[in-house]
Coordinates of C-alpha atoms and ligand atoms in Angstrom, one line a residue:
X271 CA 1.2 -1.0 8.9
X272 CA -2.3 -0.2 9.3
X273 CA -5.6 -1.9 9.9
X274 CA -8.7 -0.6 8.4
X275 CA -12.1 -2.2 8.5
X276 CA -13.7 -1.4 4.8
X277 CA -16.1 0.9 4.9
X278 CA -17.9 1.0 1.7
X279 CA -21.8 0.8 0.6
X280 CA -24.2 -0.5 3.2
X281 CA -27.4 -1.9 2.1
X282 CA -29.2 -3.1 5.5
X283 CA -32.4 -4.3 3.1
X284 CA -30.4 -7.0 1.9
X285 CA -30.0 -10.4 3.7
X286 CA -26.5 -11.6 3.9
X287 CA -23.8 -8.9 5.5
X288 CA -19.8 -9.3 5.2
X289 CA -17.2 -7.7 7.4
X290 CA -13.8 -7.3 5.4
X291 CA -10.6 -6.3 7.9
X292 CA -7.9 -5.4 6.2
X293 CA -4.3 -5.5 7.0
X294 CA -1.3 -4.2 5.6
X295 CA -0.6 -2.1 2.7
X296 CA -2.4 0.0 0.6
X297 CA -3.0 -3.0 -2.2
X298 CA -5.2 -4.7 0.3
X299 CA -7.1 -1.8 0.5
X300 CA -7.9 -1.9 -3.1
X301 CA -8.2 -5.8 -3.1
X302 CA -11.0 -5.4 0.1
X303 CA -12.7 -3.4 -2.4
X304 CA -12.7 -5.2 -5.0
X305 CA -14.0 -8.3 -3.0
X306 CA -16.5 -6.1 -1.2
X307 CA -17.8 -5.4 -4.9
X308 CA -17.7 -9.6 -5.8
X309 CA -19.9 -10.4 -3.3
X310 CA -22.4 -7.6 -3.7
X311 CA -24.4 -10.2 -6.6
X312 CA -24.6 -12.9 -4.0
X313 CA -26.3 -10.4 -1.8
X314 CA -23.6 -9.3 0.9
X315 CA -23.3 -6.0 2.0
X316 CA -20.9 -4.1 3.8
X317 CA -20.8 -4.5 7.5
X318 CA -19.1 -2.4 10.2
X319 CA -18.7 -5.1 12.7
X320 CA -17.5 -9.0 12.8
X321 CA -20.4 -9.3 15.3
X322 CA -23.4 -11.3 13.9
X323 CA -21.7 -11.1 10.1
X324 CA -22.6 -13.8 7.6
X325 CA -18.8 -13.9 6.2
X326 CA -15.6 -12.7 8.0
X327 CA -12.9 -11.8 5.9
X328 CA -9.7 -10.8 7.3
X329 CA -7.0 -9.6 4.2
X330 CA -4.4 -10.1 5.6
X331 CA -0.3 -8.9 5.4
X332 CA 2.8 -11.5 5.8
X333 CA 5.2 -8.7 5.5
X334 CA 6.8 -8.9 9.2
X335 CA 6.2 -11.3 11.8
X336 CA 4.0 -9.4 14.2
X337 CA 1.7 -8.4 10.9
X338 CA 1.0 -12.0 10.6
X339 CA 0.7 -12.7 14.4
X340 CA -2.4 -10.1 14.8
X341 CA -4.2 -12.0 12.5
X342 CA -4.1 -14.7 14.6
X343 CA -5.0 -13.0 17.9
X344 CA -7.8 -11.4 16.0
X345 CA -9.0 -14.8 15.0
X346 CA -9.5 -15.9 18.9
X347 CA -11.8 -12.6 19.0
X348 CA -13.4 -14.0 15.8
X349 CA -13.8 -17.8 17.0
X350 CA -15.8 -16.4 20.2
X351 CA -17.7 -14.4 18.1
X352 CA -19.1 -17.5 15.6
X353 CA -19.5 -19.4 18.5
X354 CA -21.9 -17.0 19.8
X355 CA -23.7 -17.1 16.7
X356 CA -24.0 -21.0 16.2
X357 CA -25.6 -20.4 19.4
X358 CA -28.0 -18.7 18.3
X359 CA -28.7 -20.7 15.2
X360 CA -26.9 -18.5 12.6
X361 CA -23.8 -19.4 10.7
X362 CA -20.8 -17.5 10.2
X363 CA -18.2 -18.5 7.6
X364 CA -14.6 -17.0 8.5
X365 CA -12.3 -16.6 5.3
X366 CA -8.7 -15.2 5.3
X367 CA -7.2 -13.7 1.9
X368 CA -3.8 -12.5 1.3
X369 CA -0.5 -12.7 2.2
X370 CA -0.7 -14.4 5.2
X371 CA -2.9 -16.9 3.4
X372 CA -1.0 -17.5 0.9
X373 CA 2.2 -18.2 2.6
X374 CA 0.7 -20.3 5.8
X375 CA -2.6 -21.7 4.0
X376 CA -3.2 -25.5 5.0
X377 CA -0.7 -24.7 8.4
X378 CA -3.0 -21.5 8.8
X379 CA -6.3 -24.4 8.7
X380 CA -4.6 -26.9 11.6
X381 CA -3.9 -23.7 13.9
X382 CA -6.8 -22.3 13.9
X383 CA -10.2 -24.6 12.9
X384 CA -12.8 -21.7 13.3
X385 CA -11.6 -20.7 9.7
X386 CA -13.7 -22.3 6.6
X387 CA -12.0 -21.0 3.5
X388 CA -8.3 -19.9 2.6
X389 CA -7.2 -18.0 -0.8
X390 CA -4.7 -15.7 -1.9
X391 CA -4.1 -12.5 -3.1
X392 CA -3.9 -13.7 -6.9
X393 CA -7.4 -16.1 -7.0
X394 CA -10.0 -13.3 -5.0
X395 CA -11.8 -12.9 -7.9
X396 CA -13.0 -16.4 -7.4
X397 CA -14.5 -15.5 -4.5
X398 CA -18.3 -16.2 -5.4
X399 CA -17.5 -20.0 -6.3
X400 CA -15.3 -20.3 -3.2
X401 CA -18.2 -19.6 -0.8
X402 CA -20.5 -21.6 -2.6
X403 CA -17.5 -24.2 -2.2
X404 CA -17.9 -23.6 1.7
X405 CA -21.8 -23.5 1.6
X406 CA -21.8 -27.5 0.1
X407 CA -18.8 -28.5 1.5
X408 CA -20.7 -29.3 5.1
X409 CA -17.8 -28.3 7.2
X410 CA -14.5 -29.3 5.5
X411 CA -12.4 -26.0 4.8
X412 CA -11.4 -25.0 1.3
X413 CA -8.3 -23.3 0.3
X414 CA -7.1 -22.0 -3.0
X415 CA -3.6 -20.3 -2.7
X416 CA -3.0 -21.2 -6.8
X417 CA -0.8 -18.6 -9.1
X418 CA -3.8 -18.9 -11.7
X419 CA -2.7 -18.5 -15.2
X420 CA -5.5 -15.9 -16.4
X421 CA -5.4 -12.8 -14.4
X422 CA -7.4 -12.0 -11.9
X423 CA -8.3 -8.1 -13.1
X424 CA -10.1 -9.4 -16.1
X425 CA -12.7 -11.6 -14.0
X426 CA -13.4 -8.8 -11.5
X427 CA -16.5 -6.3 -12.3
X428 CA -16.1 -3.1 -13.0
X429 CA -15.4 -1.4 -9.6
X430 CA -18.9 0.5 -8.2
X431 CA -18.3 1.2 -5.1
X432 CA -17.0 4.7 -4.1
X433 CA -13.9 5.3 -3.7
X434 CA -13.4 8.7 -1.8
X435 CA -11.9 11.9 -3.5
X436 CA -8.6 10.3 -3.0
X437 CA -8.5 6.7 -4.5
X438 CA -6.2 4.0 -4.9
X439 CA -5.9 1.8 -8.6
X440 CA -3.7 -0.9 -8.9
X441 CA -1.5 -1.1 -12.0
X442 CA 0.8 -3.9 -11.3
X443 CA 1.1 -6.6 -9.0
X444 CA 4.0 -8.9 -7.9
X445 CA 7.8 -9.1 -7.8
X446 CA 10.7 -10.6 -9.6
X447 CA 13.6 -8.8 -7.2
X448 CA 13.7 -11.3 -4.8
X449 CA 15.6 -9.5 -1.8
X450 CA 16.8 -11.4 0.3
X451 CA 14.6 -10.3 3.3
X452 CA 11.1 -10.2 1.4
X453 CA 8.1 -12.8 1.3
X454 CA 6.3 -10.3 -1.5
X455 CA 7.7 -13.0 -4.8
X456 CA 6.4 -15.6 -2.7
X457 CA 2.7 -14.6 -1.8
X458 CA 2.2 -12.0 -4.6
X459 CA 3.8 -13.9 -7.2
X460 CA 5.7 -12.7 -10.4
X461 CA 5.0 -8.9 -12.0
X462 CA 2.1 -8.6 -13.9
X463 CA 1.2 -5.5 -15.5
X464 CA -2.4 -4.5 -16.5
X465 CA -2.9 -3.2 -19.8
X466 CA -3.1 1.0 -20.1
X467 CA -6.5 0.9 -20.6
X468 CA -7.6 -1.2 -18.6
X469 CA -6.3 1.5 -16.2
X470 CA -7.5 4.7 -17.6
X471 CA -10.9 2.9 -17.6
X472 CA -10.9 2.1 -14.3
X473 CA -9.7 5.7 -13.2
X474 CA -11.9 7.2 -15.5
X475 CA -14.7 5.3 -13.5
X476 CA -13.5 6.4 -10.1
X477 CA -12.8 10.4 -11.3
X478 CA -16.9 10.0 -12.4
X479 CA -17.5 8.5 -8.7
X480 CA -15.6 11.4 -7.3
X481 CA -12.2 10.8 -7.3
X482 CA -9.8 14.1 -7.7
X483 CA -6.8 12.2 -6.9
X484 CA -5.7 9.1 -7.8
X485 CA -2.4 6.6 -6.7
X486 CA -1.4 3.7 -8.8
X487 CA -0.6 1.0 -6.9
X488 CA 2.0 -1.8 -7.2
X489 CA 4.6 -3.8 -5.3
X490 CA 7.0 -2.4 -7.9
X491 CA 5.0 0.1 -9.5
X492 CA 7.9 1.5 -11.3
X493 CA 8.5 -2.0 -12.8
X494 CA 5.1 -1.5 -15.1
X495 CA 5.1 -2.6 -18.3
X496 CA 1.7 -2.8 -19.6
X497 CA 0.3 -3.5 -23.2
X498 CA -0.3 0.1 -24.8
X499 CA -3.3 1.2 -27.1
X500 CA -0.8 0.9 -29.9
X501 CA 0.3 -2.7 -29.0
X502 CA 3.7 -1.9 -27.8
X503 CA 4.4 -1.9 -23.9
X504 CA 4.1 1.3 -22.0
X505 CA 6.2 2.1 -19.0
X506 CA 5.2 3.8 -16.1
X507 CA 5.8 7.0 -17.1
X508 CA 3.9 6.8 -20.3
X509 CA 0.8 5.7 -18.5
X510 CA 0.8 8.7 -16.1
X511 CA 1.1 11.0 -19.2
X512 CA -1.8 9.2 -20.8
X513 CA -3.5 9.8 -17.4
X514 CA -3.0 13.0 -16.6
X515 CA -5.1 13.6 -20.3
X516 CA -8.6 12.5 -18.1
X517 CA -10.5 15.5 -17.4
X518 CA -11.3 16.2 -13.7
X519 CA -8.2 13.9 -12.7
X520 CA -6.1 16.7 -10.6
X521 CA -3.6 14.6 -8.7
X522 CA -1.4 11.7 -9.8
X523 CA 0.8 9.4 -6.9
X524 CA 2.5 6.3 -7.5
X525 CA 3.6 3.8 -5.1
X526 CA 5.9 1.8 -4.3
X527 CA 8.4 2.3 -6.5
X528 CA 12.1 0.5 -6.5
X529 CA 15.4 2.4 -7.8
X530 CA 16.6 0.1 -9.9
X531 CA 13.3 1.0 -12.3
X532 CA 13.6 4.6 -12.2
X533 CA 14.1 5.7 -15.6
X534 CA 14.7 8.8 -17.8
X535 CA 11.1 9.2 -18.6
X536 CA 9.3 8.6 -15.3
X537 CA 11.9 11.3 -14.1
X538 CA 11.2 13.7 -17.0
X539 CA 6.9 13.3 -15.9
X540 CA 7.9 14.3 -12.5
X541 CA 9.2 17.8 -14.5
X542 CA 6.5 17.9 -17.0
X543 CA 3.7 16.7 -16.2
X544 CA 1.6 18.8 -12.9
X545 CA -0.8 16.8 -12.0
X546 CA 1.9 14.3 -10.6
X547 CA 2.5 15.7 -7.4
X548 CA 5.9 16.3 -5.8
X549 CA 6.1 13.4 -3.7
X550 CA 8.1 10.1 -3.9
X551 CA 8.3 6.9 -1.8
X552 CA 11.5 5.1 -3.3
X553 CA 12.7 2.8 -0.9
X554 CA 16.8 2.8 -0.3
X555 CA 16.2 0.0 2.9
X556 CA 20.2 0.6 3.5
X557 CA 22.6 3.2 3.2
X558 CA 25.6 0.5 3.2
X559 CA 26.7 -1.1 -0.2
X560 CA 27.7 -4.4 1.3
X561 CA 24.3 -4.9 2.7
X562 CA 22.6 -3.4 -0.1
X563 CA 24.4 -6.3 -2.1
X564 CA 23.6 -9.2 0.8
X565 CA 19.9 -7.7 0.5
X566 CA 20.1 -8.2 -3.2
X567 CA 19.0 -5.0 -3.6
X568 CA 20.7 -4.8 -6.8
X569 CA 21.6 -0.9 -6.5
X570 CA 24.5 0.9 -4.8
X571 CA 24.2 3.8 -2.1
X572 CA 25.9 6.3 -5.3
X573 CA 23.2 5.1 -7.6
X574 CA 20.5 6.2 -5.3
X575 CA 21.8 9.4 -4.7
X576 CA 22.2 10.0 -8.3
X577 CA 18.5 9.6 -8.7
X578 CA 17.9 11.8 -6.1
X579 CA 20.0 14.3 -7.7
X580 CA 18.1 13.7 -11.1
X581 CA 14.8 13.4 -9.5
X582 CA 15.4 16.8 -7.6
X583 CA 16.6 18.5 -10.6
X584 CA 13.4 17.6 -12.6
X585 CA 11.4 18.7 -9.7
X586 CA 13.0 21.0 -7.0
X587 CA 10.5 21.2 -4.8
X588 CA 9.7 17.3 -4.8
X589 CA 10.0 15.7 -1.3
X590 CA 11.2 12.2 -0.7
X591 CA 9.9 9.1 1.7
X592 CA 11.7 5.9 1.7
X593 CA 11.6 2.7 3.6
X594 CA 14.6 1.4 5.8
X595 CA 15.5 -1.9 7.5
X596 CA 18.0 -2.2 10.3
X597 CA 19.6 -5.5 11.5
X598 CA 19.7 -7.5 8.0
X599 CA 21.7 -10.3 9.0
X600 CA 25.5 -9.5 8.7
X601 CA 25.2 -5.4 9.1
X602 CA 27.8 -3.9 11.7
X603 CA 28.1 -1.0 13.2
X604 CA 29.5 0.9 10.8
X605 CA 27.2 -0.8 8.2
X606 CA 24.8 1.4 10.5
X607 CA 26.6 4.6 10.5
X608 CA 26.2 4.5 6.5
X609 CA 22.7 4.5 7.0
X610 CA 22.2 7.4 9.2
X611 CA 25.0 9.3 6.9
X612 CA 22.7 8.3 3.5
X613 CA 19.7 9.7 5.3
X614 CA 21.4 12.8 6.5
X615 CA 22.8 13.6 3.4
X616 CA 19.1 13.1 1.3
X617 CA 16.8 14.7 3.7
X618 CA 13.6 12.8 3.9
X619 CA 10.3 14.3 4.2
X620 CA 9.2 11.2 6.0
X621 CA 10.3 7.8 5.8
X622 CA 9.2 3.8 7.2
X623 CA 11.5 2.4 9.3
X624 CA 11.4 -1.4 10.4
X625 CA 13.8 -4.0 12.5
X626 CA 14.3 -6.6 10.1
X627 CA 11.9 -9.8 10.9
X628 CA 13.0 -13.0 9.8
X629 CA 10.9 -14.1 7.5
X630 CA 10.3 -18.2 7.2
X631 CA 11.4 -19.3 3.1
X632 CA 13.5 -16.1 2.2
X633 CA 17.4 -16.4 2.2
X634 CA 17.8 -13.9 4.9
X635 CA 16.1 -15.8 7.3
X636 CA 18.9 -18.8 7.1
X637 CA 21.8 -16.2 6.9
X638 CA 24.3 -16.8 9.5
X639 CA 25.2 -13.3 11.8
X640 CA 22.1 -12.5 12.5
X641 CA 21.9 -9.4 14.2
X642 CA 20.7 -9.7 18.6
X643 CA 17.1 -7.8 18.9
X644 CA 18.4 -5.2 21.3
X645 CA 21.2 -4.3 19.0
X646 CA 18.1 -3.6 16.3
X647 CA 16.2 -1.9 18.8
X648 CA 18.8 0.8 19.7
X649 CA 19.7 1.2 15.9
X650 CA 16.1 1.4 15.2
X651 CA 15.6 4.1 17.8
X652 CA 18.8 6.4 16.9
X653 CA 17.3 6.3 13.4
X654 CA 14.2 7.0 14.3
X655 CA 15.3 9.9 15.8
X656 CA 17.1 11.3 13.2
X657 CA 14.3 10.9 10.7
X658 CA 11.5 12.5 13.4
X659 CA 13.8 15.1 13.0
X660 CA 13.9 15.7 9.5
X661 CA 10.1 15.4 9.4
X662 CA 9.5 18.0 11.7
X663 CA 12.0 20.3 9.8
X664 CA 10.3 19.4 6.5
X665 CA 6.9 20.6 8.3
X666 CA 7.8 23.5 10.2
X667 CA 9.2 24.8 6.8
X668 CA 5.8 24.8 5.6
X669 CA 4.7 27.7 8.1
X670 CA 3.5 30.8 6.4
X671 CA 3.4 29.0 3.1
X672 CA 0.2 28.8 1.2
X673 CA -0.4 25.2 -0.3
X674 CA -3.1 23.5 -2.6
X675 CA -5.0 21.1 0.0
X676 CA -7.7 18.3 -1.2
X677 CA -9.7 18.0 1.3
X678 CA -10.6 14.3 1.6
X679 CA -12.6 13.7 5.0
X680 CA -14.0 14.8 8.6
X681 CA -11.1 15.7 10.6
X682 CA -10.9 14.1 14.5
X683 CA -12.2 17.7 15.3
X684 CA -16.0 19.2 15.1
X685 CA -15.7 21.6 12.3
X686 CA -12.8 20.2 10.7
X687 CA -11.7 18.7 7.6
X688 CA -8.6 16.6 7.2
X689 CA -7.2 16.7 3.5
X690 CA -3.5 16.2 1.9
X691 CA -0.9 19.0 0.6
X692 CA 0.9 18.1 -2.6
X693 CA 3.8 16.1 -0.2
X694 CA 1.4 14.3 0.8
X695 CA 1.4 15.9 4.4
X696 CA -2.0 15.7 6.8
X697 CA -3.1 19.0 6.9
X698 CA -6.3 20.0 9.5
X699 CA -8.6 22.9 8.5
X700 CA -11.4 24.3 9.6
X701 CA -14.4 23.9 7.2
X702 CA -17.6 22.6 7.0
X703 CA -18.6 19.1 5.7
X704 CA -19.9 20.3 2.4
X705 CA -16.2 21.4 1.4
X706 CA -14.7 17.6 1.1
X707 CA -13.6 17.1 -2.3
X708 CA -12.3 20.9 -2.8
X709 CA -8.8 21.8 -3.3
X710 CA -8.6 24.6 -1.8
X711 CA -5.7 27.1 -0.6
X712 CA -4.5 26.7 2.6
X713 CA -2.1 28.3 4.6
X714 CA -0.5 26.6 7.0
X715 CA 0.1 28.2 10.6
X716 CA 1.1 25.2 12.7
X717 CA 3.1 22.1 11.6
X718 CA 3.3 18.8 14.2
X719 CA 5.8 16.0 13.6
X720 CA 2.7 14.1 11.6
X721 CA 0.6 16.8 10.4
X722 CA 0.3 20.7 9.6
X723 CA -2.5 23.3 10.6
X724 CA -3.8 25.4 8.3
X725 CA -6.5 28.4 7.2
X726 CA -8.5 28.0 4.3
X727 CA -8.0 30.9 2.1
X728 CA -9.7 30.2 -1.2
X729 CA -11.1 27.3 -3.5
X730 CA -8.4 26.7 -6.0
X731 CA -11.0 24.0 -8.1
X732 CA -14.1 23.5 -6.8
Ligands
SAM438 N1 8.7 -3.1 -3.2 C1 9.1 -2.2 -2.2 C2 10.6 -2.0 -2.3 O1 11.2 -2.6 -3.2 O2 11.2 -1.4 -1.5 C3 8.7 -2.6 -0.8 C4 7.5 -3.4 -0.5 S1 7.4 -4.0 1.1 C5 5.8 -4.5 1.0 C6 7.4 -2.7 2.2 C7 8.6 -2.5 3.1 O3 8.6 -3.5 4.1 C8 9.9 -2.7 2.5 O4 10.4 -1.6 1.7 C9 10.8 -3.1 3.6 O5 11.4 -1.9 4.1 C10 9.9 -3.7 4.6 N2 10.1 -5.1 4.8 C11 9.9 -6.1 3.9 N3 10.4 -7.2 4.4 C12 10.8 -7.0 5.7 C13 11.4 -7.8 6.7 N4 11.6 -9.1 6.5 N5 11.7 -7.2 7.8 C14 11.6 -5.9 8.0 N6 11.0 -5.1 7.1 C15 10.7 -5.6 5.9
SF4_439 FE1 10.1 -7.1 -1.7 FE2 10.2 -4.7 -2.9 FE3 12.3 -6.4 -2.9 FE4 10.2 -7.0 -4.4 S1 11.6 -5.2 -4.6 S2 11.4 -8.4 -3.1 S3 8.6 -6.3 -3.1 S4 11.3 -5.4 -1.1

């Protein structure tokens, strides 16, 4: 999981300044933005630093236990920090949004007081009349962790910020699976699926801000459903067809997408459709019916392959990432060994792989035979080693192959660029600044277990 501190518009002329750190997955990303973006009218901007901010907002992830316990540790660092500046006569109000929010809100209030306001991933776009809630409440917090019944999306302005060359748009929210291990139904709430164009709006927007690629985001992305032009509801598929129409819009991604939801048409875009790149996260989490069925997984180790098979034979060169959990209470040994054989049988480009955390609420989490930690550590690490492996094989197969790069951003080194191939691979080139937002040909000469090397032969599209 990663933590990025937003880094949008500053505007050091204005008089209020926000620091957003976000946690977590990708969504948060695009929520930090979209909250950076509501509190723009009330005259925030962006800051890089918590020191001396106006408002601290930390969006946080509930996914795992030790996600949720950073956000505690940072909030010592933040405590000190609005101490410092009630020193100095200044006030800093410290908010928390998302998932850890929503699942610990009044208990998140009692363990640690420096925090004034508490909302969750589904009531952001109240944000405006939540601070002014903090500004006259003189002290007493204020939380609003509600499932409101109007979405969100249609209260939040049009997005202005910039969004990169490679931009993220959520399409759908929330989760009706319930497996057994997962807080996401709990703090996200149920699926919701924004109307198609709504979305092509919105990446329309973003491809005018720059954007040559764009991912659509969901818990269950595959799961979309959204109202159509034509009044009927549009799957997944549809909408990426209907998006791939948008001028300028070269690269497609969706993420993350469940098996269950994969269906004949999302598999026949992967074949027909080119702007939809040849990479897929589907998440299998076990290779081991019985726990697929205690996870509630609701799909069997054959069914996955099969849609592997499919996927593969609508794309051949389309490379696969998934997401796997080891220990889920109950799994044995040779619940284990069906793992590593699913994951040596698919071949994985790169893959997630996580003990599983115990999770307070889900079903898992009160399962008797739970699984000791050092038994999930050595699982963890002899699949970890297996799927190192097949990452480094998927790279070093790309040596001596030429591949169409978008170069996204300044690389770590002076003179380089860091961009993406069509798998969705880091690739480091050299080439000057001016060259970000190019897709340019790029042969690759050296491959790592996380990234490739590569010349830059020509500009494919400028
Ligand atoms: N919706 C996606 C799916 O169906 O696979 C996954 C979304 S979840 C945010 C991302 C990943 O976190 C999951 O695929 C799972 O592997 C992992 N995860 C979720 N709950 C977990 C837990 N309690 N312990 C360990 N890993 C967990
Ligand atoms: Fe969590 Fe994904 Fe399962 Fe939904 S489908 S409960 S988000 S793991």
């Amino acid at each position: 999981m990663t933590q990025t501190a937003i880094t949008t518009r500053t505007a050091p002329n204005l008089a209020k300044s926000v620091y957003i750190k976000t946690y977590g997955c990708q969504m948060n990303v695009y929520d930090s933005s979209r909250m950076a973006e509501l509190l723009a009218p009330l005259g925030f901007a962006v800051t890089q630093s918590a020191k001396d901010a106006d408002l601290v907002i930390l969006n946080t992830c509930h996914i795992r236990e030790k996600a949720a316990e950073k956000v505690y540790s940072e909030l010592g660092k933040i405590r000190r920090l609005k101490g410092e500046k009630a020193q100095r006569g200044g006030r800093m109000i410290v908010a928390v949004a998302g998932c850890v929010a929503q699942a610990e809100g009044v208990e998140m209030m009692r363990r640690a007081p420096c925090v004034d306001l508490v909302f969750g991933p589904q009531s952001y776009h109240r944000l405006p009349e939540l601070i002014t809630r903090v500004l006259r409440a003189n002290g007493a917090d204020v939380l609003d962790t509600s499932f409101p019944a109007e979405p969100k999306f249609d209260f939040l302005p049009d997005p202005t910020g910039p969004r990169g060359v490679a931009a993220f748009l959520t399409v759908q929210e929330g989760c009706n699976k319930f497996c057994s291990f997962c807080v996401v139904p709990y703090t996200r709430g149920a699926e919701y699926s924004r109307p198609v164009m709504q979305v092509v709006a919105e990446a329309r927007r973003f491809v005018r801000g720059g954007a040559r690629e764009i991912t659509l985001l969901g818990q269950n992305v595959n799961a979309y459903h959204g109202e159509g032009p034509d009044g009927r509801e549009w799957r997944l598929g549809e909408l990426i067809r209907r998006l791939a129409d948008l001028p300028g819009l070269d690269r497609i991604r969706y993420t993350t997408s469940h098996p269950r939801n994969v269906d004949d048409e999302l598999i026949a875009v992967h074949r027909d459709v080119p702007q939809l790149m040849p990479f897929l996260h589907l998440p299998v989490q076990s290779g081991s019916d019985r726990i697929l069925a205690a996870m509630n997984r609701r799909h069997t180790v054959a069914d996955y392959r099969r849609i592997v098979e499919r996927l593969r034979s609508a794309r051949s060169d389309l490379a696969l990432s998934t997401d796997l959990i080891v220990g889920h209470p109950g799994e044995s040994d040779m619940d284990h060994r069906a793992t590593l054989d699913l994951v040596e049988g698919v071949r994985f480009a790169q893959a997630f792989s996580f003990k599983y955390s115990a999770r307070p609420g889900t079903p898992a989490a009160s399962a008797p035979c739970q699984v000791p930690e050092d038994v999930k550590s050595q699982r963890l690490g002899e699949l970890q080693l297996l799927l190192a492996r097949q990452q480094r094989d998927f790279n070093a197969a790309c040596i001596g192959r030429t591949l169409p790069v978008l170069l996204e951003k300044p690389g770590r080194h002076e003179g380089q660029l860091a961009g993406r191939s069509p798998y969705l691979q880091s690739v480091h080139v050299a080439a000057a600044a001016e060259r970000i937002g190019e897709i340019v040909r790029a042969l690759i000469t050296a491959a790592s277990a996380n990234s490739l090397s590569a010349s830059v032969a020509q500009v494919v599209t400028a």
